[in-house]
Amino acid sequence: MSVHAKSFDDTQIDPRALRDVMGHFATGVTVVTTVGDDGVPVGLTANSFASVSLDPPLVVWSIGLNAPSLGAFRQHPSFAINIMCEESKELALNFARPSNNKFANVSWKPGFDGVPVLDDAAVVIQCSTEMRFPGGDHEMYLGRVMEFHRTDKKPLLFHKGAFTKLGASI
């Protein structure tokens, strides 16, 4: 079945239908971390992440305006993008659920500017916040890459509302 919507009036766009359409774009799964009040680690699962520029090295991600951790990301000048691996589905789910202590039983260490770096991440990109700007019901964060680390672990993917993994190269 093919579904096609054509509209120039955004009030006619059904949010659920748009979410389903956007789900056709496979994304990586990240846990974005920072430091909250009194040095408490803060993090959330996000798939709204992209590379922006190599010179200077910039990335972007977004957070919902109703996210409980929004204040921490606004206050701390740095964050880390922890790209999850196939084996870290439960860790990604942990950071996607509401909790008073998402870091309980999570192996991590402080990285650049004290931001939490998750030991089980496939890749970690540590950034200083260059700019924050509005994006509808989200706030966008442009970050300058300060440090990074990668492994050979395969990435965890998200497609059509479900976790998945890489298939064969074509």
PDB file of C-alpha atoms in Angstrom:
ATOM      1  CA  MET A   1       0.000   0.000   0.000  1.00  0.00           C
ATOM      2  CA  SER A   2       1.289   3.432  -0.891  1.00  0.00           C
ATOM      3  CA  VAL A   3       0.342   6.418   1.238  1.00  0.00           C
ATOM      4  CA  HIS A   4       0.876   9.883  -0.178  1.00  0.00           C
ATOM      5  CA  ALA A   5       0.102  13.180   1.474  1.00  0.00           C
ATOM      6  CA  LYS A   6       0.402  16.557  -0.223  1.00  0.00           C
ATOM      7  CA  SER A   7      -0.296  19.644   1.819  1.00  0.00           C
ATOM      8  CA  PHE A   8       1.005  23.156   2.234  1.00  0.00           C
ATOM      9  CA  ASP A   9      -0.964  23.781   5.427  1.00  0.00           C
ATOM     10  CA  ASP A  10       0.881  22.131   8.311  1.00  0.00           C
ATOM     11  CA  THR A  11      -2.314  22.038  10.370  1.00  0.00           C
ATOM     12  CA  GLN A  12      -3.514  19.332   7.967  1.00  0.00           C
ATOM     13  CA  ILE A  13      -0.562  17.050   8.739  1.00  0.00           C
ATOM     14  CA  ASP A  14      -1.569  14.223  11.090  1.00  0.00           C
ATOM     15  CA  PRO A  15       1.251  13.912  13.681  1.00  0.00           C
ATOM     16  CA  ARG A  16       0.842  10.106  14.001  1.00  0.00           C
ATOM     17  CA  ALA A  17       0.907   9.613  10.222  1.00  0.00           C
ATOM     18  CA  LEU A  18       3.987  11.845   9.975  1.00  0.00           C
ATOM     19  CA  ARG A  19       5.697   9.862  12.736  1.00  0.00           C
ATOM     20  CA  ASP A  20       4.996   6.631  10.810  1.00  0.00           C
ATOM     21  CA  VAL A  21       6.414   8.176   7.634  1.00  0.00           C
ATOM     22  CA  MET A  22       9.548   9.371   9.445  1.00  0.00           C
ATOM     23  CA  GLY A  23       9.965   5.863  10.864  1.00  0.00           C
ATOM     24  CA  HIS A  24      10.840   4.642   7.375  1.00  0.00           C
ATOM     25  CA  PHE A  25      14.171   6.402   7.722  1.00  0.00           C
ATOM     26  CA  ALA A  26      16.471   4.021   9.588  1.00  0.00           C
ATOM     27  CA  THR A  27      18.572   5.775  12.223  1.00  0.00           C
ATOM     28  CA  GLY A  28      21.256   4.933  14.675  1.00  0.00           C
ATOM     29  CA  VAL A  29      20.432   4.893  18.373  1.00  0.00           C
ATOM     30  CA  THR A  30      22.281   7.192  20.745  1.00  0.00           C
ATOM     31  CA  VAL A  31      22.287   7.992  24.419  1.00  0.00           C
ATOM     32  CA  VAL A  32      23.121  11.663  24.866  1.00  0.00           C
ATOM     33  CA  THR A  33      24.646  12.484  28.242  1.00  0.00           C
ATOM     34  CA  THR A  34      25.600  15.555  30.238  1.00  0.00           C
ATOM     35  CA  VAL A  35      26.034  16.650  33.843  1.00  0.00           C
ATOM     36  CA  GLY A  36      23.090  17.860  35.928  1.00  0.00           C
ATOM     37  CA  ASP A  37      22.759  19.589  39.267  1.00  0.00           C
ATOM     38  CA  ASP A  38      25.457  18.751  41.823  1.00  0.00           C
ATOM     39  CA  GLY A  39      27.420  16.764  39.219  1.00  0.00           C
ATOM     40  CA  VAL A  40      24.711  14.107  38.805  1.00  0.00           C
ATOM     41  CA  PRO A  41      24.955  12.315  35.427  1.00  0.00           C
ATOM     42  CA  VAL A  42      22.001  12.840  33.079  1.00  0.00           C
ATOM     43  CA  GLY A  43      21.117  11.053  29.849  1.00  0.00           C
ATOM     44  CA  LEU A  44      18.402  10.207  27.363  1.00  0.00           C
ATOM     45  CA  THR A  45      17.971   7.998  24.323  1.00  0.00           C
ATOM     46  CA  ALA A  46      17.760   9.901  21.030  1.00  0.00           C
ATOM     47  CA  ASN A  47      17.860   9.087  17.345  1.00  0.00           C
ATOM     48  CA  SER A  48      17.792  12.747  16.261  1.00  0.00           C
ATOM     49  CA  PHE A  49      21.535  12.971  15.642  1.00  0.00           C
ATOM     50  CA  ALA A  50      23.570  13.903  12.564  1.00  0.00           C
ATOM     51  CA  SER A  51      27.004  15.013  11.478  1.00  0.00           C
ATOM     52  CA  VAL A  52      26.941  18.617  10.248  1.00  0.00           C
ATOM     53  CA  SER A  53      30.494  19.616   9.320  1.00  0.00           C
ATOM     54  CA  LEU A  54      34.033  18.244   9.283  1.00  0.00           C
ATOM     55  CA  ASP A  55      35.695  21.680   9.270  1.00  0.00           C
ATOM     56  CA  PRO A  56      34.927  22.746  11.911  1.00  0.00           C
ATOM     57  CA  PRO A  57      33.845  19.394  13.384  1.00  0.00           C
ATOM     58  CA  LEU A  58      30.145  19.849  14.241  1.00  0.00           C
ATOM     59  CA  VAL A  59      27.217  17.577  15.075  1.00  0.00           C
ATOM     60  CA  VAL A  60      23.548  18.273  15.837  1.00  0.00           C
ATOM     61  CA  TRP A  61      20.887  16.542  17.909  1.00  0.00           C
ATOM     62  CA  SER A  62      17.550  17.538  19.412  1.00  0.00           C
ATOM     63  CA  ILE A  63      15.658  17.136  22.680  1.00  0.00           C
ATOM     64  CA  GLY A  64      11.930  17.483  23.318  1.00  0.00           C
ATOM     65  CA  LEU A  65      10.850  20.607  25.148  1.00  0.00           C
ATOM     66  CA  ASN A  66       9.031  18.425  27.690  1.00  0.00           C
ATOM     67  CA  ALA A  67      12.074  16.222  28.457  1.00  0.00           C
ATOM     68  CA  PRO A  68      12.886  16.166  32.207  1.00  0.00           C
ATOM     69  CA  SER A  69      16.610  16.502  31.429  1.00  0.00           C
ATOM     70  CA  LEU A  70      16.256  19.616  29.236  1.00  0.00           C
ATOM     71  CA  GLY A  71      17.405  21.918  32.062  1.00  0.00           C
ATOM     72  CA  ALA A  72      20.626  19.963  32.546  1.00  0.00           C
ATOM     73  CA  PHE A  73      21.508  20.189  28.837  1.00  0.00           C
ATOM     74  CA  ARG A  74      20.754  23.929  28.897  1.00  0.00           C
ATOM     75  CA  GLN A  75      22.980  24.493  31.951  1.00  0.00           C
ATOM     76  CA  HIS A  76      26.012  22.288  31.257  1.00  0.00           C
ATOM     77  CA  PRO A  77      28.266  23.501  28.415  1.00  0.00           C
ATOM     78  CA  SER A  78      29.055  20.014  27.072  1.00  0.00           C
ATOM     79  CA  PHE A  79      27.479  16.701  26.115  1.00  0.00           C
ATOM     80  CA  ALA A  80      28.435  13.287  24.774  1.00  0.00           C
ATOM     81  CA  ILE A  81      26.795  11.327  21.982  1.00  0.00           C
ATOM     82  CA  ASN A  82      27.097   7.641  22.905  1.00  0.00           C
ATOM     83  CA  ILE A  83      26.258   5.615  19.780  1.00  0.00           C
ATOM     84  CA  MET A  84      24.776   2.316  20.908  1.00  0.00           C
ATOM     85  CA  CYS A  85      25.902  -1.090  19.650  1.00  0.00           C
ATOM     86  CA  GLU A  86      23.738  -4.133  18.827  1.00  0.00           C
ATOM     87  CA  GLU A  87      24.318  -5.511  22.327  1.00  0.00           C
ATOM     88  CA  SER A  88      23.152  -2.321  24.044  1.00  0.00           C
ATOM     89  CA  LYS A  89      19.408  -2.448  23.290  1.00  0.00           C
ATOM     90  CA  GLU A  90      18.522  -2.756  27.003  1.00  0.00           C
ATOM     91  CA  LEU A  91      20.813   0.161  27.816  1.00  0.00           C
ATOM     92  CA  ALA A  92      19.086   2.286  25.163  1.00  0.00           C
ATOM     93  CA  LEU A  93      15.696   1.309  26.603  1.00  0.00           C
ATOM     94  CA  ASN A  94      16.910   2.183  30.103  1.00  0.00           C
ATOM     95  CA  PHE A  95      17.694   5.750  29.012  1.00  0.00           C
ATOM     96  CA  ALA A  96      14.401   6.017  27.083  1.00  0.00           C
ATOM     97  CA  ARG A  97      12.259   5.320  30.169  1.00  0.00           C
ATOM     98  CA  PRO A  98      11.475   7.803  32.957  1.00  0.00           C
ATOM     99  CA  SER A  99      13.645   7.143  36.004  1.00  0.00           C
ATOM    100  CA  ASN A 100      15.129   9.015  38.945  1.00  0.00           C
ATOM    101  CA  ASN A 101      18.491   7.290  38.384  1.00  0.00           C
ATOM    102  CA  LYS A 102      19.096   6.136  34.821  1.00  0.00           C
ATOM    103  CA  PHE A 103      22.759   5.512  35.678  1.00  0.00           C
ATOM    104  CA  ALA A 104      22.065   2.843  38.323  1.00  0.00           C
ATOM    105  CA  ASN A 105      23.974  -0.300  37.298  1.00  0.00           C
ATOM    106  CA  VAL A 106      25.392   1.452  34.203  1.00  0.00           C
ATOM    107  CA  SER A 107      29.127   1.293  33.598  1.00  0.00           C
ATOM    108  CA  TRP A 108      30.495   4.729  32.681  1.00  0.00           C
ATOM    109  CA  LYS A 109      33.333   7.157  33.295  1.00  0.00           C
ATOM    110  CA  PRO A 110      33.635  10.946  33.166  1.00  0.00           C
ATOM    111  CA  GLY A 111      34.872  12.299  29.842  1.00  0.00           C
ATOM    112  CA  PHE A 112      35.465  15.765  28.407  1.00  0.00           C
ATOM    113  CA  ASP A 113      34.195  18.435  30.802  1.00  0.00           C
ATOM    114  CA  GLY A 114      32.901  15.677  33.106  1.00  0.00           C
ATOM    115  CA  VAL A 115      30.209  14.371  30.737  1.00  0.00           C
ATOM    116  CA  PRO A 116      29.340  10.681  31.210  1.00  0.00           C
ATOM    117  CA  VAL A 117      30.867   8.316  28.648  1.00  0.00           C
ATOM    118  CA  LEU A 118      29.122   4.927  28.516  1.00  0.00           C
ATOM    119  CA  ASP A 119      31.467   1.934  28.506  1.00  0.00           C
ATOM    120  CA  ASP A 120      29.140  -0.123  26.278  1.00  0.00           C
ATOM    121  CA  ALA A 121      28.873   2.437  23.458  1.00  0.00           C
ATOM    122  CA  ALA A 122      30.161   1.557  19.990  1.00  0.00           C
ATOM    123  CA  VAL A 123      31.266   5.164  19.466  1.00  0.00           C
ATOM    124  CA  VAL A 124      31.482   8.178  21.778  1.00  0.00           C
ATOM    125  CA  ILE A 125      31.591  11.742  20.463  1.00  0.00           C
ATOM    126  CA  GLN A 126      32.244  14.350  23.158  1.00  0.00           C
ATOM    127  CA  CYS A 127      31.223  17.915  22.355  1.00  0.00           C
ATOM    128  CA  SER A 128      31.047  21.441  23.644  1.00  0.00           C
ATOM    129  CA  THR A 129      27.721  23.146  22.992  1.00  0.00           C
ATOM    130  CA  GLU A 130      28.201  25.769  20.278  1.00  0.00           C
ATOM    131  CA  MET A 131      24.583  26.838  19.950  1.00  0.00           C
ATOM    132  CA  ARG A 132      21.028  25.985  20.968  1.00  0.00           C
ATOM    133  CA  PHE A 133      18.081  26.930  18.786  1.00  0.00           C
ATOM    134  CA  PRO A 134      14.337  26.240  18.604  1.00  0.00           C
ATOM    135  CA  GLY A 135      12.956  23.492  16.403  1.00  0.00           C
ATOM    136  CA  GLY A 136       9.197  23.255  16.889  1.00  0.00           C
ATOM    137  CA  ASP A 137       8.487  21.030  19.895  1.00  0.00           C
ATOM    138  CA  HIS A 138      12.227  20.356  20.251  1.00  0.00           C
ATOM    139  CA  GLU A 139      15.406  22.293  21.004  1.00  0.00           C
ATOM    140  CA  MET A 140      18.353  21.674  18.685  1.00  0.00           C
ATOM    141  CA  TYR A 141      21.938  21.446  19.955  1.00  0.00           C
ATOM    142  CA  LEU A 142      24.880  22.185  17.703  1.00  0.00           C
ATOM    143  CA  GLY A 143      28.045  20.754  19.211  1.00  0.00           C
ATOM    144  CA  ARG A 144      31.727  21.109  18.402  1.00  0.00           C
ATOM    145  CA  VAL A 145      33.488  17.746  18.531  1.00  0.00           C
ATOM    146  CA  MET A 146      36.249  17.881  21.144  1.00  0.00           C
ATOM    147  CA  GLU A 147      37.097  14.172  21.496  1.00  0.00           C
ATOM    148  CA  PHE A 148      35.901  10.882  20.077  1.00  0.00           C
ATOM    149  CA  HIS A 149      36.461   7.161  20.474  1.00  0.00           C
ATOM    150  CA  ARG A 150      35.283   4.291  18.312  1.00  0.00           C
ATOM    151  CA  THR A 151      35.221   0.521  18.503  1.00  0.00           C
ATOM    152  CA  ASP A 152      34.455  -2.186  15.953  1.00  0.00           C
ATOM    153  CA  LYS A 153      31.098  -2.957  17.573  1.00  0.00           C
ATOM    154  CA  LYS A 154      28.143  -3.024  15.175  1.00  0.00           C
ATOM    155  CA  PRO A 155      25.600  -0.205  15.642  1.00  0.00           C
ATOM    156  CA  LEU A 156      22.091  -0.582  17.006  1.00  0.00           C
ATOM    157  CA  LEU A 157      19.512   0.739  14.533  1.00  0.00           C
ATOM    158  CA  PHE A 158      15.920   1.938  14.801  1.00  0.00           C
ATOM    159  CA  HIS A 159      13.469   1.458  11.909  1.00  0.00           C
ATOM    160  CA  LYS A 160       9.667   1.552  11.736  1.00  0.00           C
ATOM    161  CA  GLY A 161       9.342   1.747  15.515  1.00  0.00           C
ATOM    162  CA  ALA A 162      11.615  -1.203  16.300  1.00  0.00           C
ATOM    163  CA  PHE A 163      15.255  -1.873  17.113  1.00  0.00           C
ATOM    164  CA  THR A 164      17.113  -3.690  14.369  1.00  0.00           C
ATOM    165  CA  LYS A 165      20.655  -4.377  13.198  1.00  0.00           C
ATOM    166  CA  LEU A 166      22.724  -4.000  10.062  1.00  0.00           C
ATOM    167  CA  GLY A 167      22.094  -6.458   7.267  1.00  0.00           C
ATOM    168  CA  ALA A 168      24.366  -7.491   4.460  1.00  0.00           C
ATOM    169  CA  SER A 169      26.085  -4.752   2.456  1.00  0.00           C
ATOM    170  CA  ILE A 170      24.698  -4.181  -1.011  1.00  0.00           C
TER     171      ILE A 170
END
